[in-house]
Amino acid sequence: MNEHIIEIKDLKKRYDEGKIAALNGLDLKIKKGEFVSIMGPSGSGKSTLLNMIGALDVADEGTIKVAGIDLMKTKDLSQFRSQEIGFVFQMHNLIPNLNVLENVEIPMFENNLNSKQMQERALELLKAVGLEDKIRQTPNKLSGGERQRVAIARALVNHPSIILADEPTGSLDSKTGDIILKLLRDLHEQENVTLVMVTHEPYVAKMADRIVYVRDGKVYEEDDKID
Ligand SMILES: Nc1ncnc2c1ncn2[C@@H]1O[C@H](COP(=O)(O)OP(=O)(O)O)[C@@H](O)[C@H]1O
Ligand SMILES: [Mg+2]
C-alpha cells in the first residue's frame, strides 16, 4: 500500500518570540503501516516534529496532513488526537493513584464503550505486553520496563492509526530497552499501526523500515536501505 498517512511540507515552527526555529521547512512523508525511526542531534527538532504530528502543538507555516486531516485547518484537535494517535514518551506519565488496568482504560473514556468493553480491550493489550498478572498494581510497584509496557498498552488501546514514540527506551537500561523495542515492533505488526520513533541509538533505529535524519529543523537524509 502506497497511501501516505503523514504528509508534511515546508513545515515551520518558531519558539521564543521567533528567536528559535525548531522546524525550518521540514518535508516528510510516511506510508500507512510504516515503521520509521527519527534520528538527529539534541535540539534538532525531533520532539517538535512528533508534537506537530500528534497535534500537541500547532505549526506556524507549511502543511501537515495526518490520517487525512489537515492539522493547520482543523479546530477539533483533541478528537483527532484521541482517535488517531497513541503517544509513548520517555517518561511514562502514568497516573500514580490508579492501578495498571485503570491507567490503560483512561483513553477509552472519550469513546462510547461500556465498562465491560473497556476492561476487555485493556486486558487484551495488557496480555499482549505481558502484564496480565499485574493489573491491580499501582505504577510505583512496577519496574521501569513494566511501566513503559503499561504506557505502550495505553497508547494502543483506542486502536490508533499512528504510534508516536519519543525516545521510549531513554530512561531504561539497555536490556530492558531491547525488550520494550521488540514489543513495540511486534505490536506495530499485530495492530497494523504506523510507528514513528525518535531514538539516539543507531542499532535501535535500524529496527525500523527506514531512518529519517533531522538537523536544524529539516530532514537532511533518508535511509530506506537498511539490511
Ligand atoms: N516549548 C518550547 N519553548 C521554547 N523552545 C522550545 C520549545 N520546544 C522546543 N524548543 C526549542 O526548539 C528546538 C528544538 O527542540 P526539540 O524539538 O525538543 O529538539 P530534539 O527533540 O531534537 O532534542 C530547541 O532549540 C529547543 O530548545
Ligand atoms: Mg526530544
Short mmCIF file of C-alpha atoms and ligand atoms in Angstrom, two decimals:
data_model
loop_
_atom_site.label_atom_id
_atom_site.label_comp_id
_atom_site.label_asym_id
_atom_site.label_seq_id
_atom_site.Cartn_x
_atom_site.Cartn_y
_atom_site.Cartn_z
CA MET A 1 0.00 0.00 0.00
CA ASN A 2 1.39 3.38 -1.02
CA GLU A 3 -1.01 5.63 0.77
CA HIS A 4 0.74 8.27 2.87
CA ILE A 5 -0.74 8.60 6.33
CA ILE A 6 1.59 11.51 7.16
CA GLU A 7 2.32 14.26 4.63
CA ILE A 8 4.39 17.23 5.79
CA LYS A 9 5.53 20.03 3.50
CA ASP A 10 7.75 23.02 4.30
CA LEU A 11 6.69 22.96 7.94
CA LYS A 12 7.94 25.80 10.15
CA LYS A 13 7.72 26.32 13.88
CA ARG A 14 9.42 29.04 15.90
CA TYR A 15 9.66 29.37 19.66
CA ASP A 16 10.77 32.12 22.00
CA GLU A 17 9.10 35.01 20.15
CA GLY A 18 10.52 33.78 16.87
CA LYS A 19 14.12 33.56 18.06
CA ILE A 20 14.36 29.77 17.85
CA ALA A 21 13.50 27.96 14.60
CA ALA A 22 12.61 24.49 15.89
CA LEU A 23 11.30 23.39 12.46
CA ASN A 24 12.74 25.20 9.46
CA GLY A 25 10.96 24.00 6.31
CA LEU A 26 10.66 20.30 7.09
CA ASP A 27 9.37 17.85 4.46
CA LEU A 28 8.38 14.29 5.30
CA LYS A 29 6.04 11.60 4.00
CA ILE A 30 5.29 8.38 5.85
CA LYS A 31 3.31 5.48 4.46
CA LYS A 32 0.46 3.76 6.24
CA GLY A 33 1.83 0.88 8.32
CA GLU A 34 5.44 2.01 8.01
CA PHE A 35 7.89 1.92 10.95
CA VAL A 36 10.15 4.98 10.76
CA SER A 37 12.98 5.96 13.10
CA ILE A 38 13.86 9.63 13.55
CA MET A 39 17.46 10.44 14.44
CA GLY A 40 19.36 13.69 14.84
CA PRO A 41 21.33 15.80 17.31
CA SER A 42 19.81 17.14 20.50
CA GLY A 43 17.80 20.29 19.75
CA SER A 44 17.39 19.45 16.06
CA GLY A 45 13.58 19.45 16.24
CA LYS A 46 12.73 15.75 16.66
CA SER A 47 10.32 16.20 19.58
CA THR A 48 8.79 19.28 17.96
CA LEU A 49 8.13 17.19 14.84
CA LEU A 50 6.41 14.45 16.86
CA ASN A 51 4.36 17.05 18.73
CA MET A 52 3.19 18.51 15.42
CA ILE A 53 2.21 15.08 14.02
CA GLY A 54 0.30 14.34 17.22
CA ALA A 55 -1.31 17.80 17.26
CA LEU A 56 0.05 18.59 20.70
CA ASP A 57 1.20 21.89 19.21
CA VAL A 58 0.41 23.84 16.05
CA ALA A 59 2.93 24.87 13.37
CA ASP A 60 3.36 28.45 12.12
CA GLU A 61 3.58 27.75 8.38
CA GLY A 62 3.51 24.91 5.88
CA THR A 63 1.18 21.96 5.50
CA ILE A 64 0.72 18.90 7.67
CA LYS A 65 -1.85 16.24 6.87
CA VAL A 66 -2.20 13.26 9.17
CA ALA A 67 -4.68 10.42 8.61
CA GLY A 68 -6.44 12.53 6.00
CA ILE A 69 -6.84 15.51 8.32
CA ASP A 70 -5.37 18.94 7.62
CA LEU A 71 -3.94 19.89 11.01
CA MET A 72 -3.42 23.53 10.04
CA LYS A 73 -7.18 23.92 9.46
CA THR A 74 -8.85 21.56 11.90
CA LYS A 75 -10.40 23.04 15.03
CA ASP A 76 -11.07 19.87 17.00
CA LEU A 77 -7.54 18.64 17.51
CA SER A 78 -8.36 16.75 20.70
CA GLN A 79 -10.80 14.49 18.85
CA PHE A 80 -8.18 13.85 16.16
CA ARG A 81 -5.63 13.03 18.88
CA SER A 82 -7.82 10.57 20.79
CA GLN A 83 -8.95 8.78 17.61
CA GLU A 84 -5.75 8.58 15.62
CA ILE A 85 -2.70 8.95 17.89
CA GLY A 86 -1.07 6.93 20.65
CA PHE A 87 1.85 8.55 22.48
CA VAL A 88 4.73 6.82 24.23
CA PHE A 89 7.13 9.23 25.94
CA GLN A 90 10.50 8.74 27.61
CA MET A 91 8.81 9.28 30.94
CA HIS A 92 5.72 7.13 31.01
CA ASN A 93 3.28 9.69 32.50
CA LEU A 94 1.16 7.08 34.27
CA ILE A 95 -1.31 8.27 36.90
CA PRO A 96 0.13 7.17 40.27
CA ASN A 97 -3.08 6.58 42.21
CA LEU A 98 -4.75 4.48 39.52
CA ASN A 99 -3.88 0.83 39.03
CA VAL A 100 -2.46 -0.63 35.82
CA LEU A 101 -5.85 -1.61 34.39
CA GLU A 102 -7.35 1.82 35.13
CA ASN A 103 -4.37 3.62 33.59
CA VAL A 104 -4.83 1.69 30.36
CA GLU A 105 -8.60 2.38 30.34
CA ILE A 106 -8.24 6.18 30.55
CA PRO A 107 -8.07 6.98 26.81
CA MET A 108 -11.26 4.97 26.23
CA PHE A 109 -13.43 7.27 28.34
CA GLU A 110 -13.81 9.53 25.31
CA ASN A 111 -15.46 6.67 23.40
CA ASN A 112 -18.93 5.23 23.75
CA LEU A 113 -17.89 1.95 25.35
CA ASN A 114 -19.38 0.40 28.46
CA SER A 115 -17.14 -0.59 31.34
CA LYS A 116 -17.08 -4.25 30.33
CA GLN A 117 -15.95 -3.42 26.79
CA MET A 118 -13.28 -1.06 28.14
CA GLN A 119 -12.00 -3.70 30.51
CA GLU A 120 -11.87 -6.35 27.79
CA ARG A 121 -9.83 -4.15 25.46
CA ALA A 122 -7.48 -3.06 28.27
CA LEU A 123 -6.95 -6.69 29.30
CA GLU A 124 -6.28 -7.73 25.72
CA LEU A 125 -3.42 -5.23 25.50
CA LEU A 126 -2.11 -5.91 28.99
CA LYS A 127 -1.86 -9.57 27.98
CA ALA A 128 -0.08 -8.57 24.76
CA VAL A 129 2.55 -6.67 26.79
CA GLY A 130 2.83 -9.50 29.33
CA LEU A 131 1.32 -7.74 32.34
CA GLU A 132 -1.88 -9.70 32.92
CA ASP A 133 -0.74 -10.65 36.42
CA LYS A 134 -0.08 -7.01 37.45
CA ILE A 135 -3.36 -5.35 36.54
CA ARG A 136 -4.27 -4.38 40.13
CA GLN A 137 -0.84 -2.92 40.97
CA THR A 138 -0.19 0.81 41.09
CA PRO A 139 2.67 2.17 38.95
CA ASN A 140 5.03 2.70 41.91
CA LYS A 141 5.09 -1.09 42.46
CA LEU A 142 6.35 -1.71 38.92
CA SER A 143 9.83 -1.67 37.39
CA GLY A 144 10.75 0.94 34.76
CA GLY A 145 10.30 -1.56 31.94
CA GLU A 146 6.90 -2.65 33.27
CA ARG A 147 5.74 0.97 33.49
CA GLN A 148 6.77 1.54 29.89
CA ARG A 149 4.83 -1.58 28.89
CA VAL A 150 1.74 -0.10 30.57
CA ALA A 151 2.34 3.13 28.63
CA ILE A 152 2.51 1.14 25.38
CA ALA A 153 -0.73 -0.71 26.18
CA ARG A 154 -2.38 2.63 26.97
CA ALA A 155 -1.10 4.14 23.70
CA LEU A 156 -2.66 1.31 21.67
CA VAL A 157 -5.96 0.91 23.48
CA ASN A 158 -8.02 3.19 21.18
CA HIS A 159 -6.80 1.46 18.01
CA PRO A 160 -4.80 4.50 16.89
CA SER A 161 -3.57 4.63 13.31
CA ILE A 162 -0.22 6.09 14.46
CA ILE A 163 2.03 5.49 17.47
CA LEU A 164 4.44 8.33 18.24
CA ALA A 165 7.29 7.21 20.50
CA ASP A 166 9.77 9.86 21.72
CA GLU A 167 12.89 8.09 23.00
CA PRO A 168 10.74 5.36 24.56
CA THR A 169 13.74 3.49 25.97
CA GLY A 170 15.70 6.57 27.04
CA SER A 171 15.15 6.00 30.75
CA LEU A 172 15.70 2.21 30.70
CA ASP A 173 18.78 0.00 30.88
CA SER A 174 19.74 -1.47 27.52
CA LYS A 175 18.41 -4.98 28.18
CA THR A 176 15.01 -3.71 29.30
CA GLY A 177 15.08 -1.21 26.45
CA ASP A 178 15.55 -4.01 23.94
CA ILE A 179 12.54 -5.88 25.30
CA ILE A 180 10.41 -2.74 25.02
CA LEU A 181 11.58 -2.13 21.45
CA LYS A 182 10.82 -5.66 20.31
CA LEU A 183 7.42 -5.30 21.91
CA LEU A 184 6.75 -2.04 20.05
CA ARG A 185 7.89 -3.58 16.79
CA ASP A 186 5.73 -6.70 17.25
CA LEU A 187 2.67 -4.66 18.23
CA HIS A 188 3.23 -2.41 15.23
CA GLU A 189 2.77 -5.52 13.10
CA GLN A 190 -0.05 -7.14 15.06
CA GLU A 191 -2.12 -3.99 15.44
CA ASN A 192 -1.30 -2.80 11.91
CA VAL A 193 -0.29 0.64 13.18
CA THR A 194 2.15 3.20 11.76
CA LEU A 195 5.09 3.68 14.15
CA VAL A 196 7.24 6.81 14.31
CA MET A 197 10.02 6.58 16.88
CA VAL A 198 12.71 9.05 17.94
CA THR A 199 15.90 7.41 19.15
CA HIS A 200 19.58 8.22 19.77
CA GLU A 201 20.81 4.67 19.27
CA PRO A 202 21.76 3.63 15.71
CA TYR A 203 21.16 -0.07 16.44
CA VAL A 204 17.68 0.77 17.74
CA ALA A 205 16.94 2.94 14.71
CA LYS A 206 17.84 0.05 12.43
CA MET A 207 14.85 -1.97 13.64
CA ALA A 208 12.70 0.35 11.52
CA ASP A 209 11.85 0.11 7.82
CA ARG A 210 13.50 3.49 7.28
CA ILE A 211 15.63 6.03 9.15
CA VAL A 212 14.95 9.76 8.76
CA TYR A 213 17.72 12.14 9.87
CA VAL A 214 16.76 15.58 11.15
CA ARG A 215 19.16 18.51 11.53
CA ASP A 216 18.41 22.20 12.16
CA GLY A 217 14.70 21.57 11.85
CA LYS A 218 14.87 19.87 8.46
CA VAL A 219 15.07 16.33 7.10
CA TYR A 220 18.52 16.09 5.57
CA GLU A 221 18.76 12.40 4.74
CA GLU A 222 16.57 9.35 4.46
CA ASP A 223 17.83 5.82 4.54
CA ASP A 224 15.49 3.09 3.39
CA LYS A 225 18.19 0.60 2.54
CA ILE A 226 18.53 -0.97 5.94
CA ASP A 227 19.75 -4.54 5.93
N1 LIG B 1 8.08 24.75 24.09
C1 LIG B 1 9.25 25.28 23.69
N2 LIG B 1 9.57 26.56 24.00
C2 LIG B 1 10.73 27.12 23.58
N3 LIG B 1 11.66 26.48 22.87
C3 LIG B 1 11.40 25.19 22.52
C4 LIG B 1 10.20 24.53 22.92
N4 LIG B 1 10.22 23.26 22.44
C5 LIG B 1 11.39 23.13 21.77
N5 LIG B 1 12.10 24.29 21.83
C6 LIG B 1 13.40 24.54 21.18
O1 LIG B 1 13.30 24.13 19.83
C7 LIG B 1 14.47 23.44 19.42
C8 LIG B 1 14.12 22.01 19.03
O2 LIG B 1 13.73 21.30 20.20
P1 LIG B 1 13.27 19.77 20.21
O3 LIG B 1 12.25 19.57 19.17
O4 LIG B 1 12.88 19.45 21.61
O5 LIG B 1 14.61 19.02 19.80
P2 LIG B 1 15.05 17.49 19.96
O6 LIG B 1 13.85 16.69 20.38
O7 LIG B 1 15.58 17.10 18.62
O8 LIG B 1 16.12 17.47 21.00
C9 LIG B 1 15.45 23.52 20.58
O9 LIG B 1 16.27 24.66 20.39
C10 LIG B 1 14.54 23.72 21.77
O10 LIG B 1 15.20 24.39 22.80
MG MG B 2 13.48 15.48 22.04
#
